Amino acid sequence: MIKNNLQWKIGGEAGFGIMTLGVLFSRICTHGGLKTFAYPEYPSLIRGGHNTYQVFISDQQATSQIHDVHLLVALNQETLKLHLAELADGAAVIYDPADFGSESPKTEGKNVVLVPIEMNKLIKEKNGKPIERNTVALGASFGLLKYPWQYVEQAIRHWFKDKKPSLAESNVAFAKNGYELAQKQAEKFGYVLTTIDNAEKQMVVSGNEAIALGAIQAGLKLFAAYPMTPSSAILSSLAKNEKKYNLVVKHTEDELAAMNLIIGAGFAGARAMTATSGGGFALMTEALGMAGIAEVPVVVIMGMRGGPSTGLPTWTSQGDLRFVLHASHSEFPRLVLAPGDAQECFYLTHQAFNLAEIYQLPVIILVDKYVQESWQSIPLFNTAKLQINRGKLLTQTQLAKRAAEEIFPRYQHTADGISNRALPGLAGGIHIASSYEHTPEGYTTEDETEVTAQNDKRFKKLDAYLAKDVCGPKLYGAKKADVTLIGWGSTKLPGQQVLRLAEKQNISVNYLHFTYLDPLPINLVQTALQNCQKTLCVEGNKLGQFEGLLKQKIGFTMTGHYREYGARPFYPEKILEQVKKIL
């Protein structure tokens, strides 16, 4: 009997409630102390198509999905056909015989435990709704895994707590029916889930939710966006909390409006953010340059997906790194941070607002569909030490020494390149900000000396950032290893899971994770890389954009690389195969 180490997967058409069921499954496991990582896949359709949701469960570490599926819930024939090759030896398939007609499911000789549950018949007999069969499947999954019923019931009741009581009762009853039917067949299945005593408190959160929560914690006041996958959930999450946290959330007519709106808000002193994907960010780039030259603090969430053009709206990619590093015309400083998991999404988003105001520039959070829409069980966020730093923002008291009518030198030259800020409307803080090159007072200028000086001033701020606030790459695993995986952003998730697989096979591997991408902290990067023996760069694009960046900046050459650009995430098993090739 294998305990607390398996992957559950459910598949069916859009509209079957698969995404809701997947989140519920994760939360039920997490409430019992288990660790989970959940990853959904779905086409760009409202109805139909093939949707899946897979959850890897472990009592030790769960930072990515794995290849093998141990329990498959097939809500239609297509699910079994498409995912049969993923089934591990001894895996189980929960299915409704009515979906397969007179024939039994075809398993092509694989050692698979078939678990028939008459979900549709049960729903009809009890006058349930068709979508409630997914609740039967949820209960059946935990009944087969011998997981304590009370955790299932508690999670369902909590999910429906703000809806009609009858809805909660109905779903609990259907889940109980499924649980008991599967429980009768549990002895033939070789996997079990048990609860963990005295486990630390956890929550299940997606990268998008973590970004929204990090922004709220940082004092977000205005969020403006046009919905675009994979960042749309940030808009919906913040909209739900608009009144609770006194936010202004705007669904704008397009991405140009969203970017210009947050620039106006940032100029006025409000902490402001937008979220988009590659196509939307392309429309924002001219305005991004205005934030750069006017030195307005803004935060931009850039969620990567397969491209170019419309590309693959619901699939993942790391193909926009170079685009983000150089977006907009000419040159101006910007910061680019790439969180690798839900925790980093929260803490780096919070930090981004501080950095934007301290250094008075745009900060871009570069994420992708994989980290944004995956759901991870993580410890509760520790906010005790999180502080808000608004940089050189002068108060009315500080401005009182100036004559009310005197023009405020908003772009005054300073030792660190960071000028004082004043909010419009404050006496003594009157100043000009525009998209033109300017003098220290904000007046438009074409003077060669002043243009050069203002450019130097803006870029000087990066020296202060590199000296005070940047972090180098973080090493996971042993200090020294035969092979070091090099990754950035979401490759952290499977990268960490590889270490566990490698340990079981006595393969010496560690993982070096890059989060602060622009400007790159050269000295810290060189120090981190000097201890590496063989290196394998893992990234989700065809051209090796990050590998090329390291070569460009410090002349570092990788031993090898592994690139995925088929719009699917990395799997730890495949990464380990590539490691073996360079040993």
Coordinates of C-alpha atoms in Angstrom, one line a residue:
M1 CA 0.0 0.0 0.0
I2 CA 1.5 3.3 -1.1
K3 CA 0.6 6.2 1.3
N4 CA 0.5 10.0 0.7
N5 CA 2.3 10.1 -2.6
L6 CA 0.1 10.1 -5.7
Q7 CA -1.4 12.2 -8.5
W8 CA -5.1 12.6 -9.1
K9 CA -6.5 13.9 -12.4
I10 CA -10.0 14.7 -13.6
G11 CA -11.0 15.3 -17.2
G12 CA -14.1 16.3 -19.2
E13 CA -15.7 19.1 -21.1
A14 CA -15.8 22.7 -20.1
G15 CA -18.9 23.3 -18.1
F16 CA -18.5 20.2 -16.1
G17 CA -17.3 22.1 -13.0
I18 CA -13.8 20.6 -13.3
M19 CA -11.9 23.7 -12.1
T20 CA -14.0 24.1 -9.0
L21 CA -13.7 20.4 -8.2
G22 CA -9.9 20.6 -8.6
V23 CA -9.6 23.4 -6.1
L24 CA -11.9 21.6 -3.7
F25 CA -9.8 18.4 -4.0
S26 CA -6.6 20.4 -3.2
R27 CA -8.2 22.1 -0.2
I28 CA -9.6 18.9 1.3
C29 CA -6.1 17.3 1.1
T30 CA -4.4 20.4 2.6
H31 CA -6.9 20.6 5.5
G32 CA -5.6 17.2 6.5
G33 CA -2.0 18.4 6.5
L34 CA -0.9 17.1 3.1
K35 CA 1.0 19.2 0.6
T36 CA -0.5 19.7 -2.9
F37 CA 0.3 21.2 -6.2
A38 CA -2.5 21.5 -8.8
Y39 CA -2.3 22.4 -12.4
P40 CA -5.3 22.9 -14.8
E41 CA -5.3 22.7 -18.6
Y42 CA -8.1 24.0 -20.8
P43 CA -8.6 25.2 -24.3
S44 CA -9.7 28.7 -25.2
L45 CA -13.4 27.8 -25.1
I46 CA -16.4 28.5 -22.9
R47 CA -18.1 25.2 -23.5
G48 CA -16.9 21.9 -24.9
G49 CA -13.2 21.0 -25.5
H50 CA -11.2 18.9 -23.2
N51 CA -10.4 20.2 -19.7
T52 CA -8.2 18.6 -17.1
Y53 CA -7.2 19.4 -13.5
Q54 CA -4.4 17.4 -11.9
V55 CA -3.3 17.4 -8.3
F56 CA 0.0 16.0 -7.0
I57 CA -0.3 15.1 -3.3
S58 CA 2.6 14.3 -0.9
D59 CA 3.4 14.4 2.8
Q60 CA 6.8 15.8 2.0
Q61 CA 7.1 18.1 -1.0
A62 CA 4.7 19.0 -3.8
T63 CA 6.0 21.8 -6.0
S64 CA 4.9 20.7 -9.4
Q65 CA 2.8 18.1 -11.3
I66 CA 4.5 14.8 -12.2
H67 CA 4.0 12.5 -15.2
D68 CA 2.3 9.5 -13.7
V69 CA -1.4 9.6 -12.8
H70 CA -2.5 7.2 -10.1
L71 CA -6.2 8.1 -9.9
L72 CA -8.0 9.3 -13.0
V73 CA -11.6 10.5 -12.9
A74 CA -12.9 10.2 -16.5
L75 CA -16.1 12.2 -16.9
N76 CA -16.3 11.1 -20.5
Q77 CA -14.7 8.5 -22.9
E78 CA -12.3 11.1 -24.3
T79 CA -10.5 11.6 -21.0
L80 CA -9.5 7.9 -20.7
K81 CA -8.4 7.8 -24.3
L82 CA -6.3 10.9 -24.0
H83 CA -4.6 10.1 -20.7
L84 CA -4.3 6.3 -20.8
A85 CA -0.6 6.6 -21.4
E86 CA -0.1 8.6 -18.3
L87 CA -1.6 6.0 -16.0
A88 CA 0.9 4.4 -13.6
D89 CA 1.0 0.6 -13.0
G90 CA -1.9 -0.2 -10.7
A91 CA -3.7 3.2 -11.3
A92 CA -7.4 3.4 -10.9
V93 CA -10.0 5.0 -13.1
I94 CA -13.3 6.2 -11.7
Y95 CA -15.9 6.4 -14.5
D96 CA -19.6 6.2 -15.2
P97 CA -20.6 3.1 -17.2
A98 CA -23.3 5.1 -19.0
D99 CA -20.5 7.1 -20.7
F100 CA -19.0 4.0 -22.2
G101 CA -22.2 2.2 -23.5
S102 CA -22.3 -1.5 -23.4
E103 CA -18.5 -1.9 -23.5
S104 CA -16.1 -1.7 -20.6
P105 CA -13.4 1.0 -20.8
K106 CA -10.5 0.0 -23.0
T107 CA -7.2 0.0 -21.1
E108 CA -5.0 -1.6 -23.8
G109 CA -3.6 -4.3 -21.5
K110 CA -2.4 -1.9 -18.8
N111 CA -2.7 -2.9 -15.2
V112 CA -5.6 -0.5 -14.3
V113 CA -8.2 -0.8 -11.6
L114 CA -11.6 0.1 -13.0
V115 CA -14.0 1.7 -10.5
P116 CA -17.5 2.1 -12.0
I117 CA -19.7 4.6 -10.3
E118 CA -23.2 5.3 -11.8
M119 CA -23.0 9.0 -11.3
N120 CA -25.7 10.0 -13.9
K121 CA -28.2 7.5 -12.7
L122 CA -27.7 8.6 -9.1
I123 CA -28.2 12.3 -10.0
K124 CA -31.4 11.5 -11.9
E125 CA -32.8 9.3 -9.1
K126 CA -32.3 12.0 -6.5
N127 CA -33.4 14.9 -8.8
G128 CA -30.0 16.5 -8.8
K129 CA -28.5 18.8 -11.3
P130 CA -26.2 17.4 -14.0
I131 CA -23.2 19.4 -12.8
E132 CA -23.6 17.7 -9.3
R133 CA -22.2 14.5 -10.7
N134 CA -18.7 16.1 -10.2
T135 CA -19.5 16.2 -6.5
V136 CA -20.2 12.4 -6.7
A137 CA -16.8 12.0 -8.4
L138 CA -15.2 14.1 -5.6
G139 CA -16.7 11.9 -2.9
A140 CA -15.8 8.7 -4.8
S141 CA -12.2 9.8 -5.1
F142 CA -11.7 10.2 -1.4
G143 CA -13.7 7.1 -0.6
L144 CA -11.4 5.1 -2.9
L145 CA -8.4 6.7 -1.1
K146 CA -9.8 5.9 2.4
Y147 CA -9.5 9.5 3.3
P148 CA -11.5 10.6 6.4
W149 CA -15.0 11.8 5.3
Q150 CA -15.2 14.7 7.7
Y151 CA -12.6 16.7 5.7
V152 CA -14.6 16.2 2.6
E153 CA -17.9 17.4 4.2
Q154 CA -16.2 20.4 5.9
A155 CA -14.7 21.6 2.7
I156 CA -18.0 21.3 0.7
R157 CA -19.9 23.1 3.4
H158 CA -17.3 25.9 3.5
W159 CA -17.4 26.2 -0.3
F160 CA -21.2 26.7 -0.3
K161 CA -21.4 28.8 2.9
D162 CA -22.5 32.0 1.1
K163 CA -25.1 30.2 -1.0
K164 CA -28.5 28.6 -0.3
P165 CA -28.3 26.0 2.5
S166 CA -30.1 23.5 0.3
L167 CA -27.2 23.7 -2.2
A168 CA -24.7 22.7 0.5
E169 CA -26.9 19.9 1.7
S170 CA -27.4 18.5 -1.8
N171 CA -23.7 18.5 -2.6
V172 CA -22.7 16.9 0.7
A173 CA -25.3 14.2 0.1
F174 CA -24.1 13.4 -3.4
A175 CA -20.4 13.4 -2.3
K176 CA -21.4 11.0 0.5
N177 CA -23.1 8.7 -2.0
G178 CA -20.0 8.7 -4.2
Y179 CA -17.7 8.2 -1.1
E180 CA -19.6 5.1 0.1
L181 CA -19.9 3.5 -3.4
A182 CA -16.2 3.9 -4.0
Q183 CA -15.3 2.8 -0.5
K184 CA -16.8 -0.6 -1.2
Q185 CA -14.2 -1.0 -4.0
A186 CA -11.2 0.5 -2.1
E187 CA -9.5 -2.8 -1.2
K188 CA -8.5 -3.4 -4.8
F189 CA -6.6 -0.1 -5.1
G190 CA -3.1 0.2 -3.8
Y191 CA -3.0 3.9 -2.8
V192 CA -4.2 5.6 0.3
L193 CA -4.3 9.2 1.7
T194 CA -4.0 9.8 5.4
T195 CA -4.0 13.0 7.5
I196 CA -0.9 14.4 9.1
D197 CA -1.0 15.1 12.8
N198 CA 0.2 18.6 14.0
A199 CA 0.9 19.8 10.5
E200 CA 1.6 23.5 10.0
K201 CA -1.3 25.6 8.8
Q202 CA -1.5 25.9 5.1
M203 CA -3.6 27.6 2.5
V204 CA -4.2 26.7 -1.2
V205 CA -3.7 29.7 -3.4
S206 CA -2.9 30.4 -7.1
G207 CA -0.2 32.7 -8.3
N208 CA -2.8 35.2 -9.5
E209 CA -4.5 35.2 -6.1
A210 CA -1.2 35.7 -4.4
I211 CA -0.4 38.6 -6.6
A212 CA -3.7 40.2 -5.8
L213 CA -3.2 39.7 -2.1
G214 CA 0.4 41.0 -2.2
A215 CA -0.9 44.2 -3.9
I216 CA -3.6 44.7 -1.3
Q217 CA -1.1 44.2 1.5
A218 CA 1.2 46.8 -0.2
G219 CA -1.6 49.4 -0.2
L220 CA -2.9 49.2 -3.7
K221 CA -5.4 51.9 -4.4
L222 CA -6.2 51.7 -8.1
F223 CA -6.2 48.6 -10.4
A224 CA -7.0 49.1 -14.0
A225 CA -7.0 46.3 -16.6
Y226 CA -8.6 44.8 -19.7
P227 CA -9.0 41.1 -19.1
M228 CA -6.5 38.9 -20.8
T229 CA -5.6 35.3 -20.0
P230 CA -3.6 34.3 -18.0
S231 CA -3.9 37.5 -15.9
S232 CA -7.7 37.9 -15.9
A233 CA -8.1 36.3 -12.5
I234 CA -6.2 39.2 -10.9
L235 CA -8.9 41.6 -12.1
S236 CA -11.8 39.3 -10.8
S237 CA -10.0 38.7 -7.5
L238 CA -9.5 42.4 -6.8
A239 CA -13.0 43.3 -8.0
K240 CA -14.4 40.9 -5.3
N241 CA -12.4 42.7 -2.7
E242 CA -13.0 46.3 -3.9
K243 CA -15.3 47.4 -1.2
K244 CA -13.6 45.4 1.6
Y245 CA -10.2 47.1 1.0
N246 CA -11.4 50.4 -0.3
L247 CA -9.9 49.9 -3.8
V248 CA -10.8 51.4 -7.1
V249 CA -10.9 48.6 -9.7
K250 CA -11.5 49.5 -13.3
H251 CA -12.3 47.2 -16.2
T252 CA -11.0 49.5 -19.0
E253 CA -12.0 49.6 -22.6
D254 CA -8.5 48.4 -23.6
E255 CA -4.9 48.1 -22.4
L256 CA -3.9 51.6 -23.6
A257 CA -6.4 53.1 -21.3
A258 CA -5.4 50.8 -18.4
M259 CA -1.7 51.8 -18.6
N260 CA -2.4 55.5 -18.9
L261 CA -4.9 55.3 -16.1
I262 CA -2.4 53.9 -13.7
I263 CA 0.2 56.4 -14.8
G264 CA -2.2 59.2 -13.9
A265 CA -2.9 57.5 -10.5
G266 CA 0.8 57.0 -9.8
F267 CA 1.4 60.7 -10.6
A268 CA -1.4 61.7 -8.2
G269 CA 0.2 59.6 -5.4
A270 CA -2.0 56.4 -5.5
R271 CA -0.3 53.0 -5.6
A272 CA -1.5 51.7 -8.9
M273 CA -1.2 48.4 -10.9
T274 CA -2.3 46.8 -14.1
A275 CA -2.1 43.2 -15.3
T276 CA -2.0 41.8 -18.9
S277 CA -0.4 39.3 -21.2
G278 CA 1.9 39.8 -24.2
G279 CA -0.6 41.2 -26.7
G280 CA -1.9 43.6 -24.2
F281 CA 1.5 44.6 -23.0
A282 CA 2.5 45.4 -26.6
L283 CA -0.2 48.1 -26.6
M284 CA 1.1 49.4 -23.3
T285 CA 4.7 49.9 -24.3
E286 CA 4.4 53.6 -25.5
A287 CA 2.8 54.6 -22.2
L288 CA 5.4 52.5 -20.4
G289 CA 8.0 54.9 -21.8
M290 CA 6.1 57.8 -20.4
A291 CA 6.2 56.3 -17.0
G292 CA 9.9 56.0 -17.5
I293 CA 10.7 59.5 -18.6
A294 CA 8.2 61.1 -16.2
E295 CA 9.6 58.9 -13.4
V296 CA 6.1 57.8 -12.3
P297 CA 5.9 54.7 -10.0
V298 CA 3.7 52.0 -11.5
V299 CA 3.5 48.2 -11.2
V300 CA 2.8 46.0 -14.2
I301 CA 1.9 42.3 -14.1
M302 CA 3.0 40.7 -17.4
G303 CA 1.6 37.2 -17.7
M304 CA 3.3 35.2 -20.4
R305 CA 1.4 32.7 -22.6
G306 CA 2.1 30.9 -25.9
G307 CA 2.6 33.3 -28.9
P308 CA 3.3 35.3 -31.0
S309 CA 0.1 37.2 -31.9
T310 CA -3.0 35.7 -30.3
G311 CA -1.0 32.5 -30.0
L312 CA -2.2 30.1 -27.4
P313 CA -4.3 32.1 -24.9
T314 CA -4.6 29.3 -22.3
W315 CA -1.2 27.7 -22.4
T316 CA 2.1 28.7 -20.9
S317 CA 5.4 30.1 -22.2
Q318 CA 8.5 32.0 -21.1
G319 CA 8.9 33.6 -24.5
D320 CA 8.5 37.3 -23.5
L321 CA 11.7 37.9 -21.5
R322 CA 13.6 39.8 -24.1
F323 CA 10.4 41.7 -25.0
V324 CA 9.9 42.9 -21.5
L325 CA 13.6 43.8 -21.0
H326 CA 13.5 46.2 -24.0
A327 CA 9.8 47.1 -24.3
S328 CA 9.1 50.7 -25.5
H329 CA 11.4 52.9 -27.6
S330 CA 14.7 54.4 -26.5
E331 CA 16.2 53.8 -23.1
F332 CA 15.0 54.2 -19.6
P333 CA 15.4 52.2 -16.4
R334 CA 12.8 49.6 -15.3
L335 CA 12.9 46.8 -12.8
V336 CA 11.9 43.2 -13.8
L337 CA 11.1 40.6 -11.2
A338 CA 10.1 37.0 -12.0
P339 CA 8.5 35.1 -9.1
G340 CA 8.8 31.4 -9.2
D341 CA 5.9 30.3 -7.0
A342 CA 2.8 31.6 -5.1
Q343 CA 4.9 32.7 -2.1
E344 CA 7.2 34.8 -4.3
C345 CA 4.2 36.1 -6.2
F346 CA 2.9 37.6 -2.9
Y347 CA 6.1 38.9 -1.4
L348 CA 7.6 40.2 -4.7
T349 CA 4.4 42.0 -5.6
H350 CA 4.5 43.7 -2.2
Q351 CA 8.1 44.6 -2.7
A352 CA 7.4 45.9 -6.3
F353 CA 5.2 48.7 -5.0
N354 CA 8.0 49.8 -2.6
L355 CA 10.6 49.6 -5.3
A356 CA 8.5 51.6 -7.7
E357 CA 8.1 54.5 -5.3
I358 CA 11.6 54.4 -3.9
Y359 CA 13.2 54.5 -7.4
Q360 CA 10.4 56.3 -9.2
L361 CA 10.1 54.0 -12.2
P362 CA 8.0 51.1 -13.6
V363 CA 8.4 47.7 -12.0
I364 CA 7.3 44.7 -14.1
I365 CA 6.4 41.4 -12.5
L366 CA 7.1 38.8 -15.1
V367 CA 5.0 35.6 -14.6
D368 CA 3.4 33.0 -16.9
K369 CA 0.3 30.9 -17.1
Y370 CA 1.9 28.0 -15.3
V371 CA 2.7 29.9 -12.0
Q372 CA -0.4 32.2 -12.3
E373 CA -3.0 29.5 -12.6
S374 CA -1.4 26.6 -10.7
W375 CA -2.7 26.2 -7.1
Q376 CA -0.2 25.5 -4.4
S377 CA -0.5 24.6 -0.7
I378 CA 1.8 27.0 1.1
P379 CA 2.3 28.3 4.7
L380 CA 0.2 31.3 5.7
F381 CA 1.8 34.6 4.6
N382 CA 3.9 36.3 7.2
T383 CA 3.1 39.9 7.1
A384 CA 4.5 41.0 10.4
K385 CA 7.7 42.5 8.9
L386 CA 6.2 43.9 5.7
Q387 CA 6.4 47.6 5.6
I388 CA 5.4 50.3 3.1
N389 CA 8.2 52.6 1.9
R390 CA 7.1 55.5 -0.3
G391 CA 10.6 56.8 -0.9
K392 CA 11.3 60.5 -1.3
L393 CA 7.7 61.5 -1.2
L394 CA 7.5 64.9 0.6
T395 CA 4.6 65.8 3.0
Q396 CA 2.9 69.1 3.2
T397 CA 4.9 69.9 6.3
Q398 CA 8.1 69.4 4.4
L399 CA 6.9 71.5 1.5
A400 CA 5.7 74.3 3.7
K401 CA 9.2 75.9 3.7
R402 CA 8.8 76.6 0.0
A403 CA 6.8 79.5 -1.5
A404 CA 3.4 78.1 -2.6
E405 CA 3.8 79.6 -6.1
E406 CA 7.4 78.4 -6.6
I407 CA 7.9 75.6 -9.2
F408 CA 8.9 72.4 -7.5
P409 CA 12.2 70.9 -9.0
R410 CA 10.7 67.5 -9.5
Y411 CA 13.6 66.2 -11.6
Q412 CA 16.4 67.8 -9.6
H413 CA 19.8 66.2 -9.9
T414 CA 20.9 64.3 -6.8
A415 CA 23.8 62.1 -5.8
D416 CA 21.7 58.9 -6.2
G417 CA 19.6 60.1 -9.1
I418 CA 16.4 60.0 -7.1
S419 CA 14.6 63.3 -6.8
N420 CA 12.1 64.4 -4.3
R421 CA 8.4 63.8 -5.2
A422 CA 5.5 66.0 -4.4
L423 CA 1.8 65.3 -4.9
P424 CA -0.1 67.6 -7.2
G425 CA -2.2 70.1 -5.3
L426 CA 0.1 70.5 -2.3
A427 CA 1.2 74.0 -1.7
G428 CA 4.9 74.3 -2.6
G429 CA 4.7 71.1 -4.7
I430 CA 3.5 72.5 -8.0
H431 CA 5.5 71.0 -10.9
I432 CA 5.3 69.8 -14.5
A433 CA 5.4 66.2 -15.6
S434 CA 5.0 65.3 -19.3
S435 CA 6.2 62.8 -21.9
Y436 CA 8.9 65.3 -23.1
E437 CA 12.5 65.5 -22.0
H438 CA 12.8 68.1 -19.4
T439 CA 14.8 70.4 -17.1
P440 CA 14.8 69.7 -13.3
E441 CA 11.7 71.8 -13.1
G442 CA 9.9 69.8 -15.7
Y443 CA 10.0 72.3 -18.5
T444 CA 10.5 70.8 -22.0
T445 CA 14.1 71.0 -23.2
E446 CA 16.2 70.0 -26.2
D447 CA 19.5 71.3 -24.7
E448 CA 22.2 68.7 -25.3
T449 CA 23.8 69.1 -21.9
E450 CA 20.5 68.8 -20.0
V451 CA 19.2 65.9 -22.1
T452 CA 22.4 64.0 -21.3
A453 CA 22.3 64.9 -17.7
Q454 CA 18.6 63.7 -17.3
N455 CA 19.4 60.4 -19.0
D456 CA 22.4 59.9 -16.6
K457 CA 20.2 60.9 -13.6
R458 CA 17.5 58.3 -14.4
F459 CA 20.0 55.5 -14.9
K460 CA 22.0 56.4 -11.8
K461 CA 19.0 55.2 -9.8
L462 CA 19.9 51.6 -10.8
D463 CA 23.2 51.9 -9.0
A464 CA 21.4 52.6 -5.7
Y465 CA 19.0 49.7 -6.4
L466 CA 21.8 47.3 -7.1
A467 CA 23.6 48.4 -3.9
K468 CA 20.6 48.2 -1.6
D469 CA 17.6 46.2 -2.7
V470 CA 18.5 43.6 -5.3
C471 CA 19.0 39.9 -4.4
G472 CA 21.2 37.4 -6.2
P473 CA 20.1 34.0 -7.4
K474 CA 19.0 31.5 -4.7
L475 CA 20.5 28.0 -4.4
Y476 CA 18.3 25.0 -3.6
G477 CA 19.8 21.7 -2.6
A478 CA 23.4 21.0 -1.8
K479 CA 26.0 23.7 -2.0
K480 CA 27.9 21.7 -4.5
A481 CA 26.6 19.3 -7.1
D482 CA 27.7 17.5 -10.2
V483 CA 25.0 19.4 -12.2
T484 CA 23.4 22.7 -11.3
L485 CA 20.0 23.5 -12.9
I486 CA 19.8 27.2 -13.9
G487 CA 16.3 28.6 -14.1
W488 CA 14.1 31.7 -13.7
G489 CA 10.5 32.4 -12.9
S490 CA 8.2 29.3 -12.9
T491 CA 10.9 26.8 -13.6
K492 CA 11.5 26.9 -9.9
L493 CA 8.4 24.7 -9.4
P494 CA 9.6 21.6 -11.3
G495 CA 13.2 22.5 -10.6
Q496 CA 12.7 21.9 -6.9
Q497 CA 10.7 18.7 -7.5
V498 CA 13.7 17.4 -9.6
L499 CA 15.9 17.5 -6.5
R500 CA 13.7 15.0 -4.7
L501 CA 13.6 12.6 -7.7
A502 CA 17.4 13.0 -8.1
E503 CA 18.0 12.2 -4.4
K504 CA 16.1 8.9 -4.8
Q505 CA 18.3 8.0 -7.7
N506 CA 21.5 9.1 -6.0
I507 CA 22.1 11.8 -8.7
S508 CA 23.9 14.9 -7.5
V509 CA 21.9 17.9 -8.6
N510 CA 21.0 21.4 -7.2
Y511 CA 19.0 24.3 -8.6
L512 CA 20.0 28.0 -8.9
H513 CA 16.9 30.2 -9.2
F514 CA 16.9 33.7 -10.7
T515 CA 14.2 36.2 -9.6
Y516 CA 15.8 39.7 -10.1
L517 CA 16.3 39.8 -13.8
D518 CA 16.8 43.4 -14.7
P519 CA 19.1 45.0 -13.9
L520 CA 21.0 41.8 -13.3
P521 CA 23.2 41.9 -10.2
I522 CA 26.4 41.0 -12.0
N523 CA 28.6 40.5 -9.0
L524 CA 26.1 38.3 -7.1
V525 CA 25.5 36.3 -10.2
Q526 CA 29.2 35.7 -10.9
T527 CA 29.7 34.6 -7.3
A528 CA 26.8 32.1 -7.5
L529 CA 28.0 30.6 -10.7
Q530 CA 31.6 30.2 -9.8
N531 CA 30.8 27.2 -7.7
C532 CA 28.9 25.4 -10.4
Q533 CA 30.5 22.4 -12.2
K534 CA 28.2 21.4 -15.0
T535 CA 25.2 23.6 -15.7
L536 CA 21.8 23.0 -17.5
C537 CA 19.7 26.0 -18.3
V538 CA 16.0 25.2 -18.2
E539 CA 13.6 27.7 -19.8
G540 CA 10.3 27.7 -21.7
N541 CA 11.3 29.3 -25.0
K542 CA 13.0 28.2 -28.2
L543 CA 15.9 30.7 -28.4
G544 CA 17.2 30.4 -24.9
Q545 CA 16.5 34.0 -23.9
F546 CA 17.8 33.8 -20.4
E547 CA 20.8 31.7 -21.3
G548 CA 21.7 34.3 -23.9
L549 CA 21.2 37.1 -21.4
L550 CA 23.8 35.5 -19.0
K551 CA 26.2 35.1 -21.9
Q552 CA 25.7 38.7 -23.0
K553 CA 26.1 40.1 -19.5
I554 CA 28.9 38.1 -18.0
G555 CA 30.1 35.8 -20.8
F556 CA 28.9 32.6 -19.0
T557 CA 28.5 29.5 -21.2
M558 CA 26.2 26.7 -20.1
T559 CA 27.2 23.0 -20.3
G560 CA 23.8 22.4 -21.9
H561 CA 20.2 23.5 -22.0
Y562 CA 16.7 22.1 -22.0
R563 CA 14.0 24.2 -23.6
E564 CA 10.3 23.5 -23.8
Y565 CA 8.3 25.7 -26.3
G566 CA 5.3 23.5 -27.0
A567 CA 3.3 25.7 -24.6
R568 CA 3.3 22.9 -21.9
P569 CA 5.0 23.1 -18.5
F570 CA 8.2 21.3 -17.5
Y571 CA 7.9 17.9 -15.9
P572 CA 10.6 17.0 -13.3
E573 CA 11.1 13.5 -14.9
K574 CA 12.0 15.0 -18.2
I575 CA 14.4 17.5 -16.6
L576 CA 16.1 14.7 -14.8
E577 CA 16.5 12.8 -18.2
Q578 CA 18.4 15.9 -19.5
V579 CA 20.6 16.0 -16.4
K580 CA 21.6 12.4 -17.0
K581 CA 22.7 13.3 -20.6
I582 CA 25.3 15.8 -19.4
L583 CA 26.7 13.8 -16.5

